[in-house]
Amino acid sequence: MSAKVVKLCNMDQLADGTSRGFDPLGEGRDTLFIVRRGKVVKAYINSCPHWHGAPMAWRKDAYLTSDKKRIACYGHEAEFDIENGECLSGPCLGQSLTALPIHVSLNNTLYLLLKDLQHKNTLL
Amino acid sequence: MNIIGPDTLVFGVENVNDCEQYLKDYGLEPVGSGVFEALDGTSVIVLAKDDASLPPALESGSMLRKTVYGVADQATLDAIKEELSTDREVSTLPDGSLEACDDQGFCLGFQITIRKQLNLPAETVNSPGAPPQRPLNVIGADPKSNPLPRTLSHVVYFVPDVAKAEAFYVERLGFFCTDRFTGLGPFLRPAGCQDHHTLFMIQTPAFLQGCEHFTFHLAGPTELLQAGTQFSEKGYETFWGPGRHIFGSNWFWYFNSPFGCHVEYDADMDIHDDKWQEREAPVNADTTQIFHFLARDKWFPSGPPPAKK
Ligand code: FES
Ligand SMILES: [Fe+2]
């Protein structure tokens, strides 16, 4: 684990209204996911506030509600605001997802600082 | 009352296509009209949440709309009708089955069971000191085998009043409590079934009322591990497992799902009769699992050898 910066993907590889999981720490599971809505891309730790450490998608990369308007946890149907990660309905109402700062290069590549992920991942 | 166990769970879902694909990949057989069957004919039914044939949804919006119990015979159906009619509406549907709500508002069906008698081999192990279960030159591990769910095992409810919920099943329908987690809920089995539980209930706030998970039995631990691995390889996300529970001794592997609940693979559960003395334990990581592995797609702890430069 030498690289300090993790390249996730290019903006073109993330269609509007979709989400995608990543495993930069090589844990064999996606530790974070990103969501795109329009020009906005947000990254969150893949852990539901209802049950810390619980992964949220129901299938690889499936982190959104079927109308794509919110982030969902497919454990017990919690729904979250895409913009700020706040739980809007479900068992963890009032709690929030853990956001990760995301960096966009001039050619629209999405990056993450490894230390941000390592730090937030150990808080779980 | 000779209730055998759940024959069918009926869901009204947001996204029918996703749910159908999910059940196919899980290993159930689509037989038409949204019905997905295990080998003995027990099933999950998937319908759109606004389908007119569905009973009304719980206030919480849970996608589980009905739990249909199989019973031994018409006499049992009559006895259930007589018992429940004393304080609630019980309707007889055109197919002869009964429909009524439990004390928490879950819609229940009762029918003469559609379960087919299975006649399948058990999983075999060779244990030192015991006669081998697999004869010479018979292979145990087959990467190509495709384990199929044998029978609907159990359903787990989130309920707002677990004491009242338990009393309904025990006092009105003759279920037995096999074990319980203190302050959380009981494991129940109906009188016509020996499995440790076909129903487990968990106390939660009312807005969460619904299904926490459902599961089908596989042949044994090897099938469970193989089915779960294959399901993971199809991209489905593990919630908890694989591991082995203490109460019930069943092996488990839970996955997230588009049904608003978890879906489990289950194998090798204890069986009991009415001589069994109920146990009780506080709920924590030590009492719920005898051991537990987290599914990982790599087995080498230190990573692969360095790439050639
Ligand atoms: S684990 Fe996410 S809603 Fe329960
Ligand atoms: Fe279970």
Short mmCIF file of C-alpha atoms and ligand atoms in Angstrom, two decimals:
data_model
loop_
_atom_site.label_atom_id
_atom_site.label_comp_id
_atom_site.label_asym_id
_atom_site.label_seq_id
_atom_site.Cartn_x
_atom_site.Cartn_y
_atom_site.Cartn_z
CA MET A 1 0.00 0.00 0.00
CA SER A 2 2.44 2.62 -1.16
CA ALA A 3 0.32 5.02 -3.18
CA LYS A 4 -0.96 7.93 -1.11
CA VAL A 5 -3.62 8.77 -3.63
CA VAL A 6 -6.23 6.35 -4.89
CA LYS A 7 -7.52 6.76 -8.40
CA LEU A 8 -11.16 5.69 -8.51
CA CYS A 9 -12.33 6.21 -12.08
CA ASN A 10 -13.02 8.90 -14.63
CA MET A 11 -16.23 10.88 -14.47
CA ASP A 12 -17.13 9.42 -17.92
CA GLN A 13 -17.14 5.96 -16.39
CA LEU A 14 -19.80 6.95 -13.90
CA ALA A 15 -23.09 7.65 -15.65
CA ASP A 16 -25.40 10.26 -14.19
CA GLY A 17 -27.71 8.72 -11.59
CA THR A 18 -25.50 5.73 -10.87
CA SER A 19 -23.32 4.52 -8.04
CA ARG A 20 -20.24 2.37 -7.82
CA GLY A 21 -18.30 0.60 -5.08
CA PHE A 22 -14.50 0.45 -4.67
CA ASP A 23 -12.06 -1.63 -2.67
CA PRO A 24 -8.84 0.43 -2.55
CA LEU A 25 -7.61 -1.29 0.62
CA GLY A 26 -7.87 -4.72 -0.98
CA GLU A 27 -10.20 -6.04 1.73
CA GLY A 28 -12.14 -8.20 -0.68
CA ARG A 29 -15.25 -6.05 -0.23
CA ASP A 30 -16.12 -2.55 -1.34
CA THR A 31 -15.22 -0.24 1.53
CA LEU A 32 -16.55 2.91 -0.14
CA PHE A 33 -18.93 3.93 -2.88
CA ILE A 34 -19.44 6.99 -5.01
CA VAL A 35 -22.69 8.41 -6.35
CA ARG A 36 -23.11 10.81 -9.22
CA ARG A 37 -25.97 13.20 -9.73
CA GLY A 38 -25.38 15.69 -12.54
CA LYS A 39 -21.95 17.22 -11.98
CA VAL A 40 -21.97 16.32 -8.29
CA VAL A 41 -20.05 13.26 -7.14
CA LYS A 42 -20.13 12.16 -3.52
CA ALA A 43 -18.18 9.42 -1.78
CA TYR A 44 -19.25 7.57 1.36
CA ILE A 45 -17.95 4.70 3.47
CA ASN A 46 -19.92 1.54 2.74
CA SER A 47 -21.29 1.17 6.25
CA CYS A 48 -24.85 1.73 7.39
CA PRO A 49 -25.33 3.91 10.48
CA HIS A 50 -28.08 1.50 11.56
CA TRP A 51 -25.58 -1.32 11.99
CA HIS A 52 -22.03 -0.07 11.83
CA GLY A 53 -20.02 -2.05 9.35
CA ALA A 54 -23.09 -3.36 7.51
CA PRO A 55 -22.61 -3.09 3.75
CA MET A 56 -25.40 -1.24 2.00
CA ALA A 57 -25.82 -2.34 -1.62
CA TRP A 58 -27.95 -5.34 -2.52
CA ARG A 59 -25.75 -6.17 -5.47
CA LYS A 60 -22.35 -4.96 -6.62
CA ASP A 61 -22.66 -1.17 -7.18
CA ALA A 62 -26.42 -1.04 -6.37
CA TYR A 63 -26.48 1.70 -3.71
CA LEU A 64 -29.47 3.72 -4.91
CA THR A 65 -33.23 3.47 -4.49
CA SER A 66 -35.01 2.20 -7.60
CA ASP A 67 -36.02 5.76 -8.56
CA LYS A 68 -32.31 6.73 -8.19
CA LYS A 69 -33.23 9.74 -6.07
CA ARG A 70 -31.67 8.58 -2.83
CA ILE A 71 -28.99 6.32 -1.46
CA ALA A 72 -30.46 3.16 0.06
CA CYS A 73 -29.34 0.59 2.56
CA TYR A 74 -30.71 -2.76 1.45
CA GLY A 75 -30.38 -4.12 4.98
CA HIS A 76 -33.58 -2.61 6.34
CA GLU A 77 -34.60 -0.02 3.77
CA ALA A 78 -32.93 3.08 5.19
CA GLU A 79 -32.77 5.96 2.69
CA PHE A 80 -30.19 8.74 2.60
CA ASP A 81 -29.80 12.13 0.96
CA ILE A 82 -27.30 11.85 -1.90
CA GLU A 83 -25.88 15.33 -1.26
CA ASN A 84 -25.12 15.11 2.45
CA GLY A 85 -25.60 11.46 3.46
CA GLU A 86 -28.31 12.22 5.98
CA CYS A 87 -30.76 9.42 6.75
CA LEU A 88 -34.21 10.57 5.58
CA SER A 89 -36.20 7.46 6.41
CA GLY A 90 -35.63 4.12 8.09
CA PRO A 91 -34.13 2.85 11.32
CA CYS A 92 -31.22 5.32 11.51
CA LEU A 93 -33.24 8.49 11.02
CA GLY A 94 -31.21 11.54 11.99
CA GLN A 95 -27.86 9.77 11.60
CA SER A 96 -25.60 10.16 8.58
CA LEU A 97 -23.33 8.25 6.30
CA THR A 98 -19.62 8.93 6.66
CA ALA A 99 -18.56 11.13 3.77
CA LEU A 100 -15.11 11.00 2.18
CA PRO A 101 -13.56 14.02 0.48
CA ILE A 102 -13.19 13.38 -3.20
CA HIS A 103 -10.81 15.18 -5.56
CA VAL A 104 -11.38 15.75 -9.26
CA SER A 105 -8.43 16.31 -11.57
CA LEU A 106 -8.45 18.55 -14.64
CA ASN A 107 -9.22 15.61 -16.89
CA ASN A 108 -12.14 14.62 -14.65
CA THR A 109 -10.48 11.72 -12.89
CA LEU A 110 -11.81 11.09 -9.39
CA TYR A 111 -9.27 10.64 -6.61
CA LEU A 112 -9.28 9.94 -2.94
CA LEU A 113 -6.55 10.34 -0.34
CA LEU A 114 -5.71 6.96 1.12
CA LYS A 115 -5.30 8.43 4.57
CA ASP A 116 -8.88 9.73 4.51
CA LEU A 117 -10.18 6.26 3.78
CA GLN A 118 -7.93 4.51 6.29
CA HIS A 119 -8.86 6.99 8.97
CA LYS A 120 -12.60 6.80 8.40
CA ASN A 121 -12.57 3.05 7.86
CA THR A 122 -11.04 2.42 11.29
CA LEU A 123 -13.62 4.60 12.98
CA LEU A 124 -16.33 2.06 12.18
CA MET B 1 -52.70 -27.64 16.07
CA ASN B 2 -50.97 -29.45 13.29
CA ILE B 3 -49.36 -26.50 11.54
CA ILE B 4 -46.31 -27.63 9.60
CA GLY B 5 -44.52 -24.42 8.72
CA PRO B 6 -44.46 -21.61 6.18
CA ASP B 7 -45.36 -22.80 2.67
CA THR B 8 -45.11 -19.42 0.96
CA LEU B 9 -44.08 -15.83 1.59
CA VAL B 10 -45.81 -13.23 -0.55
CA PHE B 11 -44.02 -9.95 -1.29
CA GLY B 12 -45.27 -6.77 -2.95
CA VAL B 13 -42.11 -5.10 -4.20
CA GLU B 14 -40.83 -1.89 -5.69
CA ASN B 15 -38.81 -3.47 -8.46
CA VAL B 16 -40.20 -6.77 -9.74
CA ASN B 17 -37.39 -7.47 -12.24
CA ASP B 18 -34.62 -7.05 -9.67
CA CYS B 19 -36.45 -9.27 -7.20
CA GLU B 20 -37.12 -11.99 -9.77
CA GLN B 21 -33.51 -12.03 -10.90
CA TYR B 22 -32.43 -12.17 -7.27
CA LEU B 23 -34.54 -15.25 -6.48
CA LYS B 24 -33.39 -17.03 -9.63
CA ASP B 25 -29.78 -16.37 -8.74
CA TYR B 26 -30.51 -17.51 -5.17
CA GLY B 27 -31.55 -20.86 -6.64
CA LEU B 28 -35.34 -20.87 -6.63
CA GLU B 29 -37.19 -22.07 -9.71
CA PRO B 30 -39.55 -19.63 -11.48
CA VAL B 31 -42.77 -21.51 -12.20
CA GLY B 32 -44.87 -18.57 -13.47
CA SER B 33 -47.16 -15.90 -11.98
CA GLY B 34 -44.34 -14.59 -9.81
CA VAL B 35 -43.93 -17.90 -7.95
CA PHE B 36 -40.38 -19.07 -7.17
CA GLU B 37 -40.14 -22.58 -5.78
CA ALA B 38 -37.71 -24.64 -3.76
CA LEU B 39 -37.37 -28.37 -4.39
CA ASP B 40 -40.29 -29.30 -2.11
CA GLY B 41 -42.66 -26.73 -3.66
CA THR B 42 -42.43 -24.15 -0.86
CA SER B 43 -42.02 -20.72 -2.37
CA VAL B 44 -41.67 -16.98 -2.48
CA ILE B 45 -44.18 -15.02 -4.55
CA VAL B 46 -43.10 -11.69 -6.05
CA LEU B 47 -45.73 -9.19 -7.15
CA ALA B 48 -45.66 -5.45 -7.80
CA LYS B 49 -46.45 -3.58 -4.61
CA ASP B 50 -49.70 -2.17 -6.06
CA ASP B 51 -50.95 -5.55 -7.37
CA ALA B 52 -54.67 -5.74 -6.59
CA SER B 53 -54.50 -9.35 -5.45
CA LEU B 54 -52.25 -8.47 -2.49
CA PRO B 55 -53.56 -8.01 1.04
CA PRO B 56 -53.03 -4.44 2.30
CA ALA B 57 -49.50 -3.47 3.35
CA LEU B 58 -48.56 -2.91 6.97
CA GLU B 59 -48.42 0.73 7.97
CA SER B 60 -44.61 0.51 8.03
CA GLY B 61 -44.64 -0.25 4.30
CA SER B 62 -42.94 -3.63 4.70
CA MET B 63 -42.79 -5.51 1.41
CA LEU B 64 -43.83 -8.78 3.09
CA ARG B 65 -47.57 -8.92 2.50
CA LYS B 66 -48.54 -12.41 3.58
CA THR B 67 -47.13 -15.51 5.29
CA VAL B 68 -48.93 -18.66 4.18
CA TYR B 69 -48.71 -21.61 6.58
CA GLY B 70 -49.09 -25.18 5.45
CA VAL B 71 -51.17 -27.36 7.77
CA ALA B 72 -51.66 -31.13 7.88
CA ASP B 73 -55.32 -31.48 6.95
CA GLN B 74 -58.80 -29.98 6.70
CA ALA B 75 -59.47 -30.71 10.38
CA THR B 76 -56.58 -28.40 11.29
CA LEU B 77 -57.93 -25.70 9.00
CA ASP B 78 -61.33 -26.00 10.65
CA ALA B 79 -59.77 -25.81 14.11
CA ILE B 80 -57.82 -22.66 13.16
CA LYS B 81 -60.94 -21.07 11.76
CA GLU B 82 -62.90 -21.84 14.90
CA GLU B 83 -60.14 -20.57 17.18
CA LEU B 84 -59.41 -17.31 15.36
CA SER B 85 -63.04 -16.49 14.54
CA THR B 86 -63.64 -15.85 18.24
CA ASP B 87 -62.02 -12.42 18.06
CA ARG B 88 -61.20 -11.51 14.44
CA GLU B 89 -62.34 -11.85 10.90
CA VAL B 90 -61.25 -15.06 9.18
CA SER B 91 -62.03 -15.31 5.50
CA THR B 92 -62.14 -18.47 3.44
CA LEU B 93 -60.65 -17.79 0.01
CA PRO B 94 -61.92 -19.45 -3.21
CA ASP B 95 -59.04 -21.98 -3.06
CA GLY B 96 -60.21 -23.16 0.35
CA SER B 97 -57.40 -21.49 2.28
CA LEU B 98 -57.98 -19.19 5.25
CA GLU B 99 -56.84 -15.62 5.67
CA ALA B 100 -56.59 -13.67 8.92
CA CYS B 101 -54.29 -11.21 10.67
CA ASP B 102 -52.13 -12.00 13.67
CA ASP B 103 -52.16 -9.72 16.73
CA GLN B 104 -49.54 -7.39 15.23
CA GLY B 105 -51.32 -7.02 11.90
CA PHE B 106 -49.27 -9.47 9.80
CA CYS B 107 -51.51 -11.10 7.22
CA LEU B 108 -51.49 -14.89 7.52
CA GLY B 109 -52.78 -17.59 5.23
CA PHE B 110 -53.46 -21.21 6.14
CA GLN B 111 -53.74 -24.00 3.60
CA ILE B 112 -53.38 -27.75 3.44
CA THR B 113 -49.66 -27.94 2.87
CA ILE B 114 -48.34 -28.11 -0.67
CA ARG B 115 -44.97 -29.45 0.53
CA LYS B 116 -43.78 -32.43 -1.48
CA GLN B 117 -42.04 -35.19 0.43
CA LEU B 118 -38.34 -34.94 -0.46
CA ASN B 119 -36.22 -38.01 -0.87
CA LEU B 120 -32.70 -36.66 -1.28
CA PRO B 121 -29.29 -37.73 -0.03
CA ALA B 122 -27.72 -35.99 2.98
CA GLU B 123 -24.34 -34.36 2.86
CA THR B 124 -21.64 -36.80 3.85
CA VAL B 125 -18.47 -36.38 5.87
CA ASN B 126 -15.62 -38.72 6.67
CA SER B 127 -14.74 -38.44 10.36
CA PRO B 128 -11.72 -40.27 11.81
CA GLY B 129 -12.91 -42.90 14.27
CA ALA B 130 -16.31 -43.28 12.62
CA PRO B 131 -17.29 -45.37 9.61
CA PRO B 132 -16.77 -43.29 6.45
CA GLN B 133 -19.92 -41.78 5.02
CA ARG B 134 -18.40 -41.55 1.56
CA PRO B 135 -17.07 -44.81 0.25
CA LEU B 136 -13.61 -45.18 -1.26
CA ASN B 137 -12.94 -43.00 -4.29
CA VAL B 138 -16.10 -40.95 -3.92
CA ILE B 139 -15.28 -37.25 -4.11
CA GLY B 140 -16.65 -34.69 -1.63
CA ALA B 141 -15.83 -31.37 -3.30
CA ASP B 142 -17.31 -30.65 -6.68
CA PRO B 143 -16.74 -27.11 -7.95
CA LYS B 144 -19.46 -27.64 -10.54
CA SER B 145 -22.22 -28.62 -8.14
CA ASN B 146 -25.14 -26.25 -8.05
CA PRO B 147 -26.84 -26.41 -4.63
CA LEU B 148 -30.57 -25.78 -4.68
CA PRO B 149 -32.72 -24.63 -1.77
CA ARG B 150 -34.66 -27.65 -0.52
CA THR B 151 -37.40 -26.12 1.59
CA LEU B 152 -38.55 -22.82 3.12
CA SER B 153 -37.06 -22.82 6.60
CA HIS B 154 -38.05 -19.72 8.53
CA VAL B 155 -39.12 -16.12 8.50
CA VAL B 156 -38.13 -13.44 11.00
CA TYR B 157 -40.40 -10.54 11.94
CA PHE B 158 -39.70 -7.18 13.48
CA VAL B 159 -42.63 -6.62 15.85
CA PRO B 160 -43.68 -3.69 18.04
CA ASP B 161 -44.93 -5.87 20.94
CA VAL B 162 -43.04 -9.12 21.11
CA ALA B 163 -44.83 -10.47 24.20
CA LYS B 164 -48.21 -10.04 22.60
CA ALA B 165 -46.95 -11.42 19.30
CA GLU B 166 -45.55 -14.52 21.00
CA ALA B 167 -48.73 -15.11 22.98
CA PHE B 168 -50.74 -15.16 19.75
CA TYR B 169 -48.63 -17.89 18.16
CA VAL B 170 -48.25 -19.96 21.34
CA GLU B 171 -51.71 -19.66 22.85
CA ARG B 172 -53.85 -19.42 19.74
CA LEU B 173 -51.94 -21.47 17.19
CA GLY B 174 -50.10 -23.94 19.43
CA PHE B 175 -46.51 -22.96 18.57
CA PHE B 176 -43.70 -23.92 21.00
CA CYS B 177 -40.93 -21.60 22.14
CA THR B 178 -37.62 -23.44 21.79
CA ASP B 179 -35.24 -20.70 22.97
CA ARG B 180 -35.27 -16.96 23.52
CA PHE B 181 -32.99 -13.95 23.58
CA THR B 182 -33.74 -11.89 26.68
CA GLY B 183 -35.77 -8.80 25.89
CA LEU B 184 -35.44 -9.42 22.17
CA GLY B 185 -37.67 -12.30 21.21
CA PRO B 186 -38.53 -16.00 20.96
CA PHE B 187 -37.68 -18.76 18.51
CA LEU B 188 -40.93 -20.55 17.71
CA ARG B 189 -41.84 -23.79 16.00
CA PRO B 190 -45.34 -24.94 15.16
CA ALA B 191 -46.54 -28.26 16.58
CA GLY B 192 -46.34 -30.08 13.26
CA CYS B 193 -42.65 -29.30 12.73
CA GLN B 194 -39.50 -30.41 14.52
CA ASP B 195 -37.19 -27.65 13.26
CA HIS B 196 -35.80 -25.43 16.02
CA HIS B 197 -37.63 -22.47 14.56
CA THR B 198 -39.80 -21.51 11.63
CA LEU B 199 -40.51 -18.11 13.15
CA PHE B 200 -38.28 -15.78 15.14
CA MET B 201 -39.48 -12.39 16.31
CA ILE B 202 -37.49 -9.31 17.29
CA GLN B 203 -38.80 -6.40 19.33
CA THR B 204 -38.35 -3.09 17.44
CA PRO B 205 -40.03 0.31 17.22
CA ALA B 206 -43.37 0.15 15.40
CA PHE B 207 -42.20 1.97 12.28
CA LEU B 208 -39.83 -0.92 11.53
CA GLN B 209 -42.48 -3.63 11.68
CA GLY B 210 -41.98 -6.14 8.90
CA CYS B 211 -39.70 -8.91 7.76
CA GLU B 212 -36.06 -9.00 8.88
CA HIS B 213 -35.13 -12.04 6.82
CA PHE B 214 -36.29 -15.30 5.33
CA THR B 215 -34.33 -18.37 4.42
CA PHE B 216 -34.44 -21.77 2.79
CA HIS B 217 -32.63 -24.91 3.99
CA LEU B 218 -29.81 -26.31 1.92
CA ALA B 219 -28.51 -29.88 2.28
CA GLY B 220 -25.72 -29.00 4.71
CA PRO B 221 -22.73 -26.79 5.48
CA THR B 222 -20.87 -27.60 2.29
CA GLU B 223 -23.84 -26.65 0.15
CA LEU B 224 -24.35 -23.51 2.20
CA LEU B 225 -20.76 -22.40 1.70
CA GLN B 226 -20.86 -23.27 -1.97
CA ALA B 227 -24.23 -21.60 -2.64
CA GLY B 228 -23.18 -18.47 -0.74
CA THR B 229 -19.90 -18.32 -2.65
CA GLN B 230 -21.66 -18.65 -5.98
CA PHE B 231 -24.22 -16.01 -4.96
CA SER B 232 -21.39 -13.64 -3.94
CA GLU B 233 -19.68 -14.25 -7.26
CA LYS B 234 -22.85 -13.06 -8.96
CA GLY B 235 -22.32 -9.74 -7.19
CA TYR B 236 -24.64 -10.05 -4.19
CA GLU B 237 -23.55 -8.38 -0.98
CA THR B 238 -23.02 -10.26 2.29
CA PHE B 239 -24.60 -8.81 5.41
CA TRP B 240 -23.43 -11.42 7.94
CA GLY B 241 -21.76 -14.75 7.53
CA PRO B 242 -21.00 -17.41 6.79
CA GLY B 243 -21.14 -18.77 10.31
CA ARG B 244 -23.04 -21.02 12.66
CA HIS B 245 -25.68 -19.96 15.15
CA ILE B 246 -25.79 -21.34 18.68
CA PHE B 247 -29.58 -21.40 19.19
CA GLY B 248 -30.76 -23.81 16.50
CA SER B 249 -27.17 -24.74 15.53
CA ASN B 250 -28.01 -23.72 11.99
CA TRP B 251 -25.34 -22.50 9.63
CA PHE B 252 -26.11 -19.08 8.21
CA TRP B 253 -25.09 -16.71 5.48
CA TYR B 254 -27.12 -13.50 5.17
CA PHE B 255 -27.26 -11.25 2.11
CA ASN B 256 -28.76 -7.85 1.40
CA SER B 257 -31.69 -7.91 -1.00
CA PRO B 258 -34.19 -5.76 -2.91
CA PHE B 259 -36.99 -7.17 -0.70
CA GLY B 260 -36.37 -4.61 2.06
CA CYS B 261 -35.02 -7.44 4.24
CA HIS B 262 -32.12 -9.84 4.39
CA VAL B 263 -32.20 -13.17 2.63
CA GLU B 264 -30.33 -16.09 4.14
CA TYR B 265 -28.99 -19.48 3.22
CA ASP B 266 -29.47 -21.91 6.09
CA ALA B 267 -28.43 -25.48 6.78
CA ASP B 268 -28.32 -28.17 9.46
CA MET B 269 -30.74 -26.94 12.10
CA ASP B 270 -31.45 -28.79 15.37
CA ILE B 271 -34.77 -30.59 15.69
CA HIS B 272 -36.83 -30.78 18.85
CA ASP B 273 -39.93 -32.23 20.41
CA ASP B 274 -41.99 -31.06 23.35
CA LYS B 275 -39.55 -32.61 25.88
CA TRP B 276 -37.13 -29.80 25.04
CA GLN B 277 -36.52 -27.23 27.78
CA GLU B 278 -36.41 -23.68 26.49
CA ARG B 279 -33.09 -21.86 26.95
CA GLU B 280 -32.57 -18.13 27.38
CA ALA B 281 -29.53 -15.93 26.73
CA PRO B 282 -28.73 -12.26 26.40
CA VAL B 283 -28.08 -11.32 22.81
CA ASN B 284 -24.49 -10.50 21.82
CA ALA B 285 -21.80 -11.70 19.45
CA ASP B 286 -20.92 -14.60 21.78
CA THR B 287 -24.43 -15.99 22.05
CA THR B 288 -25.51 -15.66 18.44
CA GLN B 289 -22.62 -17.34 16.68
CA ILE B 290 -20.39 -20.25 17.58
CA PHE B 291 -18.02 -19.14 14.86
CA HIS B 292 -18.12 -16.69 12.06
CA PHE B 293 -16.11 -15.94 8.96
CA LEU B 294 -16.38 -12.86 6.85
CA ALA B 295 -16.60 -13.71 3.20
CA ARG B 296 -13.56 -12.38 1.39
CA ASP B 297 -12.62 -12.88 -2.19
CA LYS B 298 -8.99 -13.50 -1.26
CA TRP B 299 -7.67 -16.22 0.98
CA PHE B 300 -4.03 -15.18 1.12
CA PRO B 301 -3.61 -12.87 4.11
CA SER B 302 -0.59 -11.00 2.82
CA GLY B 303 -1.75 -10.41 -0.74
CA PRO B 304 -0.50 -11.83 -4.00
CA PRO B 305 3.20 -12.07 -4.86
CA PRO B 306 4.71 -8.81 -6.16
CA ALA B 307 3.88 -8.08 -9.76
CA LYS B 308 6.75 -8.47 -12.21
CA LYS B 309 8.22 -5.06 -13.03
S1 FES C 1 -28.33 -2.18 8.22
FE1 FES C 1 -28.85 -0.49 6.97
S2 FES C 1 -30.92 -0.18 7.38
FE2 FES C 1 -30.38 -1.76 8.78
FE FE C 2 -32.26 -17.05 10.08
#
